[in-house]
XYZ file of C-alpha atoms in Angstrom:
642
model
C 119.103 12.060 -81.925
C 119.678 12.266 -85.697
C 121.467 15.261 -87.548
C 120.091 16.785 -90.357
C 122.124 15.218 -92.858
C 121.820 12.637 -95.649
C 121.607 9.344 -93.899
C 120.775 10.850 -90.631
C 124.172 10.572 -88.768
C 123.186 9.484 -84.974
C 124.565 11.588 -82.042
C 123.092 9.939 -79.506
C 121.503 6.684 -79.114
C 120.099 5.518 -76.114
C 121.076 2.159 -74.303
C 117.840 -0.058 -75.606
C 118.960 0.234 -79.230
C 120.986 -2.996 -78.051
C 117.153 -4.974 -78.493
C 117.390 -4.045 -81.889
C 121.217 -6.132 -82.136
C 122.931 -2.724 -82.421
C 124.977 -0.590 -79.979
C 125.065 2.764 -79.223
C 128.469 3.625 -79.610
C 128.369 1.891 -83.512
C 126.069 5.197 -83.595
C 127.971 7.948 -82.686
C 131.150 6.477 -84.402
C 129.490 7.244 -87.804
C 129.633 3.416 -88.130
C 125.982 2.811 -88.631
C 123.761 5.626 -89.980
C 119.996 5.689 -89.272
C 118.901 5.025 -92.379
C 121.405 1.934 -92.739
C 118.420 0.312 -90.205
C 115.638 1.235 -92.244
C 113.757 -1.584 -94.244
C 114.883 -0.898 -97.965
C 111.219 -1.105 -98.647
C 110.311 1.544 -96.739
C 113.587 3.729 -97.034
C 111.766 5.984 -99.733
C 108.633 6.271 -97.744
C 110.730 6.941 -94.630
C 113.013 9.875 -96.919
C 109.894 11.412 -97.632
C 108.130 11.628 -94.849
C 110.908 13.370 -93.860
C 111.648 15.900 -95.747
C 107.887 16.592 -96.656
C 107.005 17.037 -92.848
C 110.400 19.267 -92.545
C 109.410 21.617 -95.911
C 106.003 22.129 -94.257
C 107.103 23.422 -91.085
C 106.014 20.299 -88.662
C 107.996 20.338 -85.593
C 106.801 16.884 -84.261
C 105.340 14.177 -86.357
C 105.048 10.245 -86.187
C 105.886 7.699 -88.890
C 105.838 4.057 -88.990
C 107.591 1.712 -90.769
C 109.862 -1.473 -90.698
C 113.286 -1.103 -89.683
C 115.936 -4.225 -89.590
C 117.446 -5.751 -86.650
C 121.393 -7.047 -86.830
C 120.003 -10.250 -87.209
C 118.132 -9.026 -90.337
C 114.343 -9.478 -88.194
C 112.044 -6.811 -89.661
C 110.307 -4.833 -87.060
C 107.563 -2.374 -87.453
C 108.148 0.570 -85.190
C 106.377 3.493 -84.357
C 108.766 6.928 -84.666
C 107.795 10.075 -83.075
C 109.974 12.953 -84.455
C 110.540 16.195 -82.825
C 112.605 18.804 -85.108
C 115.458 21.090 -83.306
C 116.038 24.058 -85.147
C 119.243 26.186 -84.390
C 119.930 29.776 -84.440
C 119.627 30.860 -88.343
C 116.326 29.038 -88.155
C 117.435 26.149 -90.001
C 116.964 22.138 -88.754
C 119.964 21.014 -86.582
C 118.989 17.551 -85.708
C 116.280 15.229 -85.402
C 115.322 14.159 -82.106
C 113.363 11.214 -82.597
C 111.972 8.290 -80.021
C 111.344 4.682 -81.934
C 108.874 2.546 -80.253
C 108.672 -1.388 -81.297
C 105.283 -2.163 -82.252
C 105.411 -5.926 -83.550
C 103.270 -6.708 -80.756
C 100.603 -4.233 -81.124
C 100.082 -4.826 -84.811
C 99.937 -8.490 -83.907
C 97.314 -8.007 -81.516
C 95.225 -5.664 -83.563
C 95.282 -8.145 -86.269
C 93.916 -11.497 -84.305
C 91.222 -8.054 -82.636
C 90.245 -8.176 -86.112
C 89.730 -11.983 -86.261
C 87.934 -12.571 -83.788
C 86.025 -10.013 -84.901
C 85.273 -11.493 -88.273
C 84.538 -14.925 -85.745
C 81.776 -12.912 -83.826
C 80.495 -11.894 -86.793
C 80.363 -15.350 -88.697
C 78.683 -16.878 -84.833
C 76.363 -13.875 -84.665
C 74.936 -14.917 -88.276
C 75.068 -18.636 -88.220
C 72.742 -18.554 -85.303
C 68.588 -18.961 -86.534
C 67.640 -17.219 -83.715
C 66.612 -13.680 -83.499
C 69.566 -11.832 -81.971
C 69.662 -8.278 -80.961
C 72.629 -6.202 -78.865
C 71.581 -2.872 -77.472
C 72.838 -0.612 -74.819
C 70.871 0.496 -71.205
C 68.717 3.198 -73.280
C 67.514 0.607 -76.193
C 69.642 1.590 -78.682
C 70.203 -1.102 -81.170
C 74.101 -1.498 -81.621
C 74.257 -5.003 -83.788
C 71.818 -7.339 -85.039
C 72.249 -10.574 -87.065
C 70.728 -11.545 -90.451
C 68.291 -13.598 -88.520
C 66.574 -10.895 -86.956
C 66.512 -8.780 -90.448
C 64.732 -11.486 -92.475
C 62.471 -12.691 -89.937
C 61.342 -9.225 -89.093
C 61.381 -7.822 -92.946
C 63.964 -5.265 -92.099
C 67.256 -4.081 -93.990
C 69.963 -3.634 -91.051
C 70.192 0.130 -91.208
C 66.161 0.310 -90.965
C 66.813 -2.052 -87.579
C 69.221 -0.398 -86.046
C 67.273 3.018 -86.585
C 64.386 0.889 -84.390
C 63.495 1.507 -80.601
C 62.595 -1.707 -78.672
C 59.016 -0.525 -78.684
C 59.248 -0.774 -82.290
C 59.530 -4.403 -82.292
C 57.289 -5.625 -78.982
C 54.775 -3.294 -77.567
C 55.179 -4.913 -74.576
C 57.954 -2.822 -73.797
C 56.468 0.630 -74.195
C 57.604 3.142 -70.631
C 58.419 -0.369 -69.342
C 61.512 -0.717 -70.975
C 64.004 0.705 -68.080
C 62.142 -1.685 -65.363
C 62.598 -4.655 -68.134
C 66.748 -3.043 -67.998
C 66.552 -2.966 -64.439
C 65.619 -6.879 -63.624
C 68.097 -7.595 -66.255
C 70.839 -6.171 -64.688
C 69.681 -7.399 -60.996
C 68.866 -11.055 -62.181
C 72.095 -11.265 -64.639
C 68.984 -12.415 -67.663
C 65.455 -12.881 -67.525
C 63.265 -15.602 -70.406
C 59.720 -14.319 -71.302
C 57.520 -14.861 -74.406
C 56.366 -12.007 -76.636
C 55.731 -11.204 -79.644
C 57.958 -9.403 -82.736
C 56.014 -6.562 -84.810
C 57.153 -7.552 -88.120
C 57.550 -4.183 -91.063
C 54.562 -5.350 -92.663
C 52.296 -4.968 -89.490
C 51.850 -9.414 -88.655
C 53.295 -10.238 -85.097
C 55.345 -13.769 -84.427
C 55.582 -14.835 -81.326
C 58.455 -15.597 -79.513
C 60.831 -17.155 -76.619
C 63.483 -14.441 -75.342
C 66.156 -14.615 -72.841
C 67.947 -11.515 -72.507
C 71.266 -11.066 -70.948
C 74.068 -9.227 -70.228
C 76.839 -8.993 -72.196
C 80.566 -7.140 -72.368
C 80.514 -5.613 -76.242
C 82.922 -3.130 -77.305
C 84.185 -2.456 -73.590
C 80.723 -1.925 -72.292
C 77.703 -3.599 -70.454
C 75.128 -4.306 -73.000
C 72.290 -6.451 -73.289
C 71.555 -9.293 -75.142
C 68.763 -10.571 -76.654
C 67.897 -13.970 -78.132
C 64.503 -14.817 -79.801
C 63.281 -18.015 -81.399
C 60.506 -18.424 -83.297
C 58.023 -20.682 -81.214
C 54.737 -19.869 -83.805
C 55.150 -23.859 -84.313
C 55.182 -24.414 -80.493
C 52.220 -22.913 -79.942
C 50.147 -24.412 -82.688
C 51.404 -27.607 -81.290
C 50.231 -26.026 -77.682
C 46.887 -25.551 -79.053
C 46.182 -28.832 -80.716
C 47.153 -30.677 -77.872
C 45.090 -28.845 -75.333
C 41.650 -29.399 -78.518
C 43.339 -33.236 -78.573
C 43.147 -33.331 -74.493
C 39.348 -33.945 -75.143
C 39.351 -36.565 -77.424
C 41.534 -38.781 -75.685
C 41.008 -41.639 -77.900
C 41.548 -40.123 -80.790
C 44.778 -38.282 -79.166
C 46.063 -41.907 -78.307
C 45.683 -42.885 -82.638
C 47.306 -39.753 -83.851
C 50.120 -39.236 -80.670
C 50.925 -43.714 -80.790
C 52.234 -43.496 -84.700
C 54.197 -40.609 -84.238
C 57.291 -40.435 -82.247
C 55.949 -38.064 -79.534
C 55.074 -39.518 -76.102
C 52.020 -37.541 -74.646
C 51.689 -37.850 -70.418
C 49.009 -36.472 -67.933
C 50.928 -37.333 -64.430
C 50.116 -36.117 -60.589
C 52.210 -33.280 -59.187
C 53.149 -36.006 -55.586
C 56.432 -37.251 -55.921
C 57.664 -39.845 -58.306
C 55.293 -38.089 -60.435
C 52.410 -41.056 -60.683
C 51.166 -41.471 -64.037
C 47.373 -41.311 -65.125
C 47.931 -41.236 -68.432
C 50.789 -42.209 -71.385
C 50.161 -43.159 -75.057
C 51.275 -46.517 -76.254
C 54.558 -45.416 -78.253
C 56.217 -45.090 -74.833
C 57.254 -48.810 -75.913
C 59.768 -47.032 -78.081
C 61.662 -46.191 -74.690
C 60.987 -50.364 -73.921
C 58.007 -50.080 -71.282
C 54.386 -51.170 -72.073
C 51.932 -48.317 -71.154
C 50.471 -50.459 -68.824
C 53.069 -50.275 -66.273
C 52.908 -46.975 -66.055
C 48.896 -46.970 -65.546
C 48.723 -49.511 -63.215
C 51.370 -48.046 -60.493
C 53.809 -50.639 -61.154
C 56.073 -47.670 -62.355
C 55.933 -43.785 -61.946
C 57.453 -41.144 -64.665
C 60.094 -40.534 -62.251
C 61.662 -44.055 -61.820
C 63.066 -43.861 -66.059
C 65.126 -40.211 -65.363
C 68.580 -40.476 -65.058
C 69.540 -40.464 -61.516
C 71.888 -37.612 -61.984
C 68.910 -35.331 -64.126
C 66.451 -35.871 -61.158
C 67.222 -33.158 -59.102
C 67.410 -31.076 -62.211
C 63.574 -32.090 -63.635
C 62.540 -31.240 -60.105
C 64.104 -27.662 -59.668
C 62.654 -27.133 -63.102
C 58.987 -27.557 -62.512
C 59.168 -25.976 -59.119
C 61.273 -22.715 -60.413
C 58.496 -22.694 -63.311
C 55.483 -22.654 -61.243
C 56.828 -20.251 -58.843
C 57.305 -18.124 -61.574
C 54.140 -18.023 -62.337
C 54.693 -20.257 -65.784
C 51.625 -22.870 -67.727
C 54.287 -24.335 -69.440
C 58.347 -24.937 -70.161
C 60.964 -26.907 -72.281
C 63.452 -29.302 -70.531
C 65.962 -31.221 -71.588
C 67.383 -34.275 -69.763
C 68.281 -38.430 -69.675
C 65.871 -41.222 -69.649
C 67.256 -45.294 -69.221
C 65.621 -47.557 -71.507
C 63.849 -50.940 -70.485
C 67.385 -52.598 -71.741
C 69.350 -49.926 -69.662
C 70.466 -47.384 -72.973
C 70.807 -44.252 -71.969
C 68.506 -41.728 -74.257
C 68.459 -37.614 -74.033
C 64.810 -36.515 -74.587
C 63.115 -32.593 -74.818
C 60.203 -32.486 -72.329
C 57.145 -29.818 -72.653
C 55.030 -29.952 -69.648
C 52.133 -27.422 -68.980
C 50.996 -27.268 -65.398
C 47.221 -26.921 -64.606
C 46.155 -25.155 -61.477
C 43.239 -25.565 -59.555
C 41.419 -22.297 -58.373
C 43.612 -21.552 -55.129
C 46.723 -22.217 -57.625
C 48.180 -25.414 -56.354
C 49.432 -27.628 -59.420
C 45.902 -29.795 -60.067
C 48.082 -32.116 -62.761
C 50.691 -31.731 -65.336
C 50.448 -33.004 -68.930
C 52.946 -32.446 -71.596
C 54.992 -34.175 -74.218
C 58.513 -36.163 -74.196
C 60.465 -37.180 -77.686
C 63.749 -38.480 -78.344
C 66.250 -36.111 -79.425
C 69.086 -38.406 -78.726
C 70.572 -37.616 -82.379
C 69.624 -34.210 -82.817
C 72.760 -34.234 -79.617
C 74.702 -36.658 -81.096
C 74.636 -34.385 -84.017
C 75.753 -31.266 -82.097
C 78.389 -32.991 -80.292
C 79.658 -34.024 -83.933
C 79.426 -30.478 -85.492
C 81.707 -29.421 -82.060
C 84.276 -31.951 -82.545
C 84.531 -30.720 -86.276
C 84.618 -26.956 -85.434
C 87.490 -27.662 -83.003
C 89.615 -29.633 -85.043
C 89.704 -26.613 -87.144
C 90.179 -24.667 -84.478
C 92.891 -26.549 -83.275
C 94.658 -26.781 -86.573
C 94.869 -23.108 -86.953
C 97.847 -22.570 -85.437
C 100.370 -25.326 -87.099
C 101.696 -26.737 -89.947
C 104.108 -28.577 -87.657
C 102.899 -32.332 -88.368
C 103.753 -33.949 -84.858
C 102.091 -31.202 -83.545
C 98.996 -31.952 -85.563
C 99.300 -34.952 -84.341
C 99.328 -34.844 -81.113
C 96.401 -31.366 -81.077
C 93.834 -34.223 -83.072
C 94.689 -37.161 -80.414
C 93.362 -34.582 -78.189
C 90.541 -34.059 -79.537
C 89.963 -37.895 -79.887
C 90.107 -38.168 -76.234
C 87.301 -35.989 -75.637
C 85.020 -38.481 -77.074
C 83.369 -40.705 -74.186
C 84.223 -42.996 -72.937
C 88.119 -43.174 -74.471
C 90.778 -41.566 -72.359
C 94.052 -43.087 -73.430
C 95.462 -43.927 -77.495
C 98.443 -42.691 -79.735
C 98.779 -42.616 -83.525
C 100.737 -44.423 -85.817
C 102.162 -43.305 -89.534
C 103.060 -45.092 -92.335
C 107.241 -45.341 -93.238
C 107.191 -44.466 -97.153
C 110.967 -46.076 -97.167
C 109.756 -49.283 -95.326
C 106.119 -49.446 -95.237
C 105.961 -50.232 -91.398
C 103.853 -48.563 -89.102
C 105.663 -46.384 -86.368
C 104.597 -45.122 -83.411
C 104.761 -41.026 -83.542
C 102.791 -39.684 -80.244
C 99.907 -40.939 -77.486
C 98.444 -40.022 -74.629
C 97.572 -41.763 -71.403
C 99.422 -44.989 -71.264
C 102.523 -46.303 -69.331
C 106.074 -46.021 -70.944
C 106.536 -49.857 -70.534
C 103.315 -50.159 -72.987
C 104.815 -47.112 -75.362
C 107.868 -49.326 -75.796
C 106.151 -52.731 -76.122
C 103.502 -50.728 -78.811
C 105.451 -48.838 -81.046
C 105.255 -50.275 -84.032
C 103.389 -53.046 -86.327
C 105.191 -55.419 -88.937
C 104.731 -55.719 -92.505
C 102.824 -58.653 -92.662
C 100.458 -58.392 -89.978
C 96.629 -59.520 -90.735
C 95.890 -56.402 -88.993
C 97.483 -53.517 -91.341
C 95.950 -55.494 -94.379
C 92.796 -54.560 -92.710
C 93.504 -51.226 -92.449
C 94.545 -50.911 -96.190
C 91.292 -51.810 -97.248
C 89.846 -49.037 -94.899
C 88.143 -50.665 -92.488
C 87.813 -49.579 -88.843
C 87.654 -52.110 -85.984
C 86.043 -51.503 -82.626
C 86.733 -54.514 -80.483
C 87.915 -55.617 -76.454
C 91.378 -54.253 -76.447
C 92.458 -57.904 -75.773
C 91.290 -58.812 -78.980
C 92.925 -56.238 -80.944
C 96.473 -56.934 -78.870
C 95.921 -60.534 -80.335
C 95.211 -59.459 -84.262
C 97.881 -57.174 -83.764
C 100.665 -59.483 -81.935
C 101.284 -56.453 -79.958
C 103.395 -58.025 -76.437
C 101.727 -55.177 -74.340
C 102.083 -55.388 -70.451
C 98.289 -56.790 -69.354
C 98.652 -53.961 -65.971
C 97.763 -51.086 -68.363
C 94.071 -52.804 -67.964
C 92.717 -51.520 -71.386
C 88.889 -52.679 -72.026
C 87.208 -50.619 -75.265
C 89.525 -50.190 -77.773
C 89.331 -48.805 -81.470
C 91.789 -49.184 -84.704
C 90.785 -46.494 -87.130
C 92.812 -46.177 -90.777
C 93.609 -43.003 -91.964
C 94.153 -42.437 -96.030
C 95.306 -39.302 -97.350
C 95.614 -38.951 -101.395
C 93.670 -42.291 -101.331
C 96.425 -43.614 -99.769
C 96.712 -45.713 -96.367
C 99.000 -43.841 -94.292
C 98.465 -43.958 -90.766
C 96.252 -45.727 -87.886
C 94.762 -44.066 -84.888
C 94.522 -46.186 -81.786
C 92.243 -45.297 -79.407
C 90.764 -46.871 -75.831
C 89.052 -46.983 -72.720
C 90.262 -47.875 -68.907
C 86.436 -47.301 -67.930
C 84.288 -48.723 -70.706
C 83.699 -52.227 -72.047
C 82.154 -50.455 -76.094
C 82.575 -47.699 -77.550
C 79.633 -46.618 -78.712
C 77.893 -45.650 -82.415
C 77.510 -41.907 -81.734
C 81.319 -41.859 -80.785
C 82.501 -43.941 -83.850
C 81.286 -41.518 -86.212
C 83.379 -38.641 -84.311
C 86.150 -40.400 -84.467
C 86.535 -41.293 -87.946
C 85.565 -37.590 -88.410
C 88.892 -36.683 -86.698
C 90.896 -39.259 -88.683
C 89.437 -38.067 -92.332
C 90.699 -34.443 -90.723
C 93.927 -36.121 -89.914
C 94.283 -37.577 -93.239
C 93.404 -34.279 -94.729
C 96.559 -32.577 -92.800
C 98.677 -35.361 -93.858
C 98.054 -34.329 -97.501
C 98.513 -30.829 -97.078
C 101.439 -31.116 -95.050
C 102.776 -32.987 -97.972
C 101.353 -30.758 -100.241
C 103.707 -28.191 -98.230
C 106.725 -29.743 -98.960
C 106.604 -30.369 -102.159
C 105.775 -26.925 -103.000
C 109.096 -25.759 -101.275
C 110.925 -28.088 -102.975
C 109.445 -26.492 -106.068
C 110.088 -23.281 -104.900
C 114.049 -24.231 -103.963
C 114.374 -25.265 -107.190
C 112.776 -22.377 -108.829
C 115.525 -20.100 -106.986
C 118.168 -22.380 -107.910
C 117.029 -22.073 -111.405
C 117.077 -17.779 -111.327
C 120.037 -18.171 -109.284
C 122.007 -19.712 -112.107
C 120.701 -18.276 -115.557
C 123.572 -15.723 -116.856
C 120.953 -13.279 -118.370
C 120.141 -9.972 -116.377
C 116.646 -11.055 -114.002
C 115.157 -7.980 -112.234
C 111.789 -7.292 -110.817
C 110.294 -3.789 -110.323
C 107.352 -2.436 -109.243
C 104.899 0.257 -110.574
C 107.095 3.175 -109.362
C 110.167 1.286 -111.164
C 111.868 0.646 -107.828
C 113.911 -2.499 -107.442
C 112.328 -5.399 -105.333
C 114.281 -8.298 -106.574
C 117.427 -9.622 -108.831
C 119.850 -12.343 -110.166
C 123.041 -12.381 -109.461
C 123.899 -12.362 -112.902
C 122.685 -8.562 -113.113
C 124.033 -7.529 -109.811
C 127.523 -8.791 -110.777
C 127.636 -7.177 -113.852
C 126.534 -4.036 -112.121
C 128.924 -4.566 -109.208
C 126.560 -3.743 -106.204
C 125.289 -6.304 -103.632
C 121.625 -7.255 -103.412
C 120.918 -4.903 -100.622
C 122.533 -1.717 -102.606
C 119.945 -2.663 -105.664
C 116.726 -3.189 -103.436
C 114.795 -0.457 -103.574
C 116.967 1.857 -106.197
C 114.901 3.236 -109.106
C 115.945 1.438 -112.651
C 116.470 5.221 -113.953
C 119.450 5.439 -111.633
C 121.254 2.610 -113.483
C 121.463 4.524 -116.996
C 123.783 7.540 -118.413
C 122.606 10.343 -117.131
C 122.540 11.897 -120.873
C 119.879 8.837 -121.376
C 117.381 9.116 -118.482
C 114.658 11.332 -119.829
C 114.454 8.859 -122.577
C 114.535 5.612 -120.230
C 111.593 7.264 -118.330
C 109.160 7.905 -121.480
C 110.404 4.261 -122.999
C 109.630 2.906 -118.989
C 106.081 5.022 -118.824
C 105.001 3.074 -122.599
C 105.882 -0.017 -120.592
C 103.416 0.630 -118.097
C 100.472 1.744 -120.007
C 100.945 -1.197 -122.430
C 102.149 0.416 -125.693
C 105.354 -1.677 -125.660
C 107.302 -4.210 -123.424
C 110.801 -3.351 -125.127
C 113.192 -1.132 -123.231
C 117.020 -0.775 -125.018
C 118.637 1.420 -122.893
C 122.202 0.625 -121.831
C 122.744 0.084 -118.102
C 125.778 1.557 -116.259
C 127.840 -0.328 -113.830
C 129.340 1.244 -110.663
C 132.343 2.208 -111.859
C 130.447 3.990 -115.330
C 130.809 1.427 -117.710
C 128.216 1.365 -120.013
C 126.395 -2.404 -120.720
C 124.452 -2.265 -123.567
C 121.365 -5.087 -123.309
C 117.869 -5.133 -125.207
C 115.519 -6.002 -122.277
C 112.086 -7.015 -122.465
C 109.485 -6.573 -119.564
C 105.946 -8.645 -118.971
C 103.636 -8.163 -116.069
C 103.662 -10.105 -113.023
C 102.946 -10.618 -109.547
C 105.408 -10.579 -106.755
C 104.586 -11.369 -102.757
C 101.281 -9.933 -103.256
C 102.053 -6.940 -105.425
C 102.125 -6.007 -109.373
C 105.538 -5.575 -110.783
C 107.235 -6.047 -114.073
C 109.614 -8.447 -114.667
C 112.574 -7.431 -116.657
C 114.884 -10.438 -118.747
C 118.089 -8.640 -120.119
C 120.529 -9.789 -122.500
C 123.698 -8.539 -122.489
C 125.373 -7.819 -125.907
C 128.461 -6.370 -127.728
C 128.885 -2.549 -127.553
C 127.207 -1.331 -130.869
């Protein structure tokens, strides 16, 4: 409860103030005054609002703005003010309740991040997305959708779903329906395009939670290339020789197999020998398509073709692990079509197989880059970069144990700084190299080694205890500023090699790791810069002061505030035309205005010290930019009285 005086005197203050440092009693003593707790910054602001919500007659109004703890934290806080007014109609008091909101404003800020991360996600994709709500009202699209279709994103979202597939017409709400019983549903269609052609396409729609309501989901890929290669394989089906020249030199294996178990094969072109196996193994009954899955993707390929024709499918994509003659595991993207005889039992299935091994490999290595960045989001902190990219190291198959070593600048040794997954007694026996090792040389010249842990123990004259059982092991350098600066040691309990696909992840994460080392450096020296900087205004016995468009004090040397006797808190946010004779101020506010529209950057006013002494200085003012804002900045030298 504030009076209506200057400086709001408090009356009553309620216990909680004490979160803010202060107590209640300091209060109503007369010891603290509201406005002692407002932000400087926002002291104006906070006077106006004020008295501008008071002249108009508003009995109850909310302001926000930072106040300052004891500690001197700055809080934002949300003030609702209710205005008592006493007999002879005038304001008696303020009554006002001050609500912290830090945490809001924090959380409405990351709302609007990961709203800018939807965004990015929703147009990164290439396929056709589409959100809309129960009664097909489109409520976001992506840039996707807009291009492929040949719409601008207002002209989409003005769109029914009819608008786009026919297909949907009055069925629409039983389409909603078996969405929202079966969670999503996959169909092919095709997309109406604005200039009247058709594509077709692969949806799955599902449900989704968007803007704190179910929704549904729609994602569309463009399978016009699918089904030409549908079509020429079902013409190729009855050429079979020449099938077997055009399928054998490309990397596409083409099957016709039985529906019985094990999946007997009646047919395979020759380039299955890319996988190791002669044809002719497969023809004769020696093998069946079944015996090269993965054990663990059996049961999978199974479900899949009996879910498909159940539903009433001629063909699907599935994705899934074959072993190699020499026992390499391969991932490989499977079209089968199933043929049915007249009653509808499967007659025989033909389809296509190729190797997308590094098309996964590839995905797996644009995830580990995306969470590295991720992960460094949130830190500066190096040991904590440290340990968040070890992390990430470890998710690579097959490693599960390794720590990371930096370079001394004062000694040039190698020091052990975190890991993860191994014994103290090895921590102690590992944690650091020597100058002369073979080893570091190695490193220097920027070469990673992949080796039997054993090995590397022996290159590295490391006295590790042989119970911690380490098999694959890896020694990557990391460089930052073209530097060598620190090694990343990384292995396996489980696994003998580490293998190609998980090399190039891992010296992914230590160029990121050598990329934070920089910066982090970077960091410092740019505070060191800046602490010299403030030494540097600090000491310079010329008047410094910065002001902003309004001419209100933001900043100041000490040289001007001693002059002027007040303290740095009494200047910040006073107006420069307080701080001249008062027969003087008219004319320090037109010489102030030329400043600011550019006709001159002199300003000769004399200043005038608390205690009315007059300091007569010629100042001169250039334009500037202060955390984030324009200002002027004002260098003043004092001289003799004239």
């Amino acid at each position: 409860m504030r009076k209506a005086e200057s400086g709001f005197p408090v009356e009553f203050a309620s216990a909680n103030v004490s979160g803010f440092g202060y107590e209640p009693a300091d209060f109503r003593a007369g010891k603290i005054l509201y406005a002692d707790i407002v932000h400087p910054e926002d002291l104006e602001a906070f006077n106006f609002g004020v008295i501008s919500n008071s002249e108009r007659g508003i009995a109850d109004y909310i302001l926000k703005y930072r106040i300052l703890t004891k500690d001197g934290e700055v809080h934002w806080v949300e003030d609702r003010t209710l205005i008592q007014y006493g007999k002879n109609g005038r304001i008696s008091r303020y009554i006002g309740i001050v609500s912290d909101i830090n945490t809001r404003r924090e959380l409405a800020e990351k709302l609007k991040q990961e709203k800018q991360k939807f965004s990015y996600l929703l147009n990164s994709s290439r396929s056709l997305i589409i959100i809309m709500d129960r009664q097909g009202k489109i409520l976001e699209t992506n840039e996707r959708a807009c291009t492929s279709l040949g719409y601008s994103q207002e002209e989409l979202l003005k769109l029914a779903p009819s608008n786009i597939d026919t297909r949907y017409g009055n069925q629409f709400p039983r389409q909603v329906k078996k969405i929202f019983q079966k969670g999503n549903i996959a169909f092919e269609t095709s997309y109406l395009k604005k200039d009247g052609t058709s594509i077709p396409v692969e949806v799955e729609a599902h449900l989704m939670d968007y803007e704190g309501r179910s929704t549904i989901l729609t994602v569309a890929n463009d399978i016009s290339e699918q089904k030409q290669i549908k079509k020429d394989l079902s013409n190729s089906l009855k050429v079979n020789k020449v099938l077997e020249l055009i399928v054998s030199s490309s990397p596409m294996v083409v099957f016709l197999s039985s529906p019985r178990e094990k999946r007997p094969v009646e047919f395979i072109t020759e380039n299955i020998i890319l996988f190791g196996y002669p044809a002719g193994a497969f023809t004769s009954g020696e093998l069946a398509y079944e015996n090269i899955i993965h054990p663990l993707d059996i049961e999978k390929v199974r479900d899949n073709l009996f879910r498909n024709y159940k539903e009433g499918k001629n063909d699907f994509f599935q994705e899934y692990r074959i072993l190699t003659a020499s026992g390499e595991v391969r991932w490989v993207d499977e079209q089968t079509f199933i043929h049915s005889d007249e009653k509808g039992d499967i007659e025989y299935l033909y389809g296509t197989v190729i190797d997308v091994t590094e098309k996964k490999q590839s995905s797996d290595f644009l995830r580990i880059r995306r969470d590295t960045g991720t992960a460094l989001e949130s830190t500066d902190v190096l040991q904590d970069i440290l340990r968040q990219l070890l992390d990430l190291a470890l998710e690579v198959e097959p490693l599960d144990s390794g720590c990371i070593y930096l370079m001394g600048e004062a000694n040039g040794e190698l020091k052990l700084k975190t890991c993860r997954g191994l014994s103290p007694a090895f921590v102690k026996a590992a944690s650091g190299f020597g100058k002369a090792q073979g080893l570091v040389n190695l490193f220097r010249i920027g070469k990673p080694v992949y080796r039997q842990y054993f090995e590397l123990k022996k290159m590295a004259s490391l006295e590790t205890p042989p119970e911690e059982k380490l098999r694959a092991a890896a020694f990557i350098p990391v460089f930052s500023g073209g530097n060598f600066a620190a090694v990343m040691q990384l292995s396996s309990h489980k696994a003998d090699e580490i293998p190609e696909s998980s090399r190039k992840q891992l010296e992914t994460i230590a160029l990121e790791l050598g990329n934070e080392i920089s910066r982090t450096k970077e960091k410092a020296e740019l505070q060191q810069i800046s602490s010299d900087f403030q030494g540097l205004f600090k000491s310079i016995k010329d008047f410094i002061f910065i002001v902003n468009q309004e001419g209100c004090i933001v900043h100041s040397n000490p040289a001007f505030r001693k002059y002027l006797s007040y303290t740095e808190k009494e200047l910040l946010g006073r107006n420069i035309l307080s701080f001249h004779p008062q027969n003087r101020v008219l004319e320090a506010a037109k010489n102030f205005s030329e400043i600011l529209e550019g006709k001159t950057f002199l300003y000769s006013v004399p200043f005038v010290t608390r205690d009315g002494t007059e300091i007569f200085a010629e100042t001169k003012f250039s334009k500037g930019s202060w955390r984030g804002q324009e200002v002027l900045i004002a260098l003043s030298r004092p001289r003799p009285e004239e």
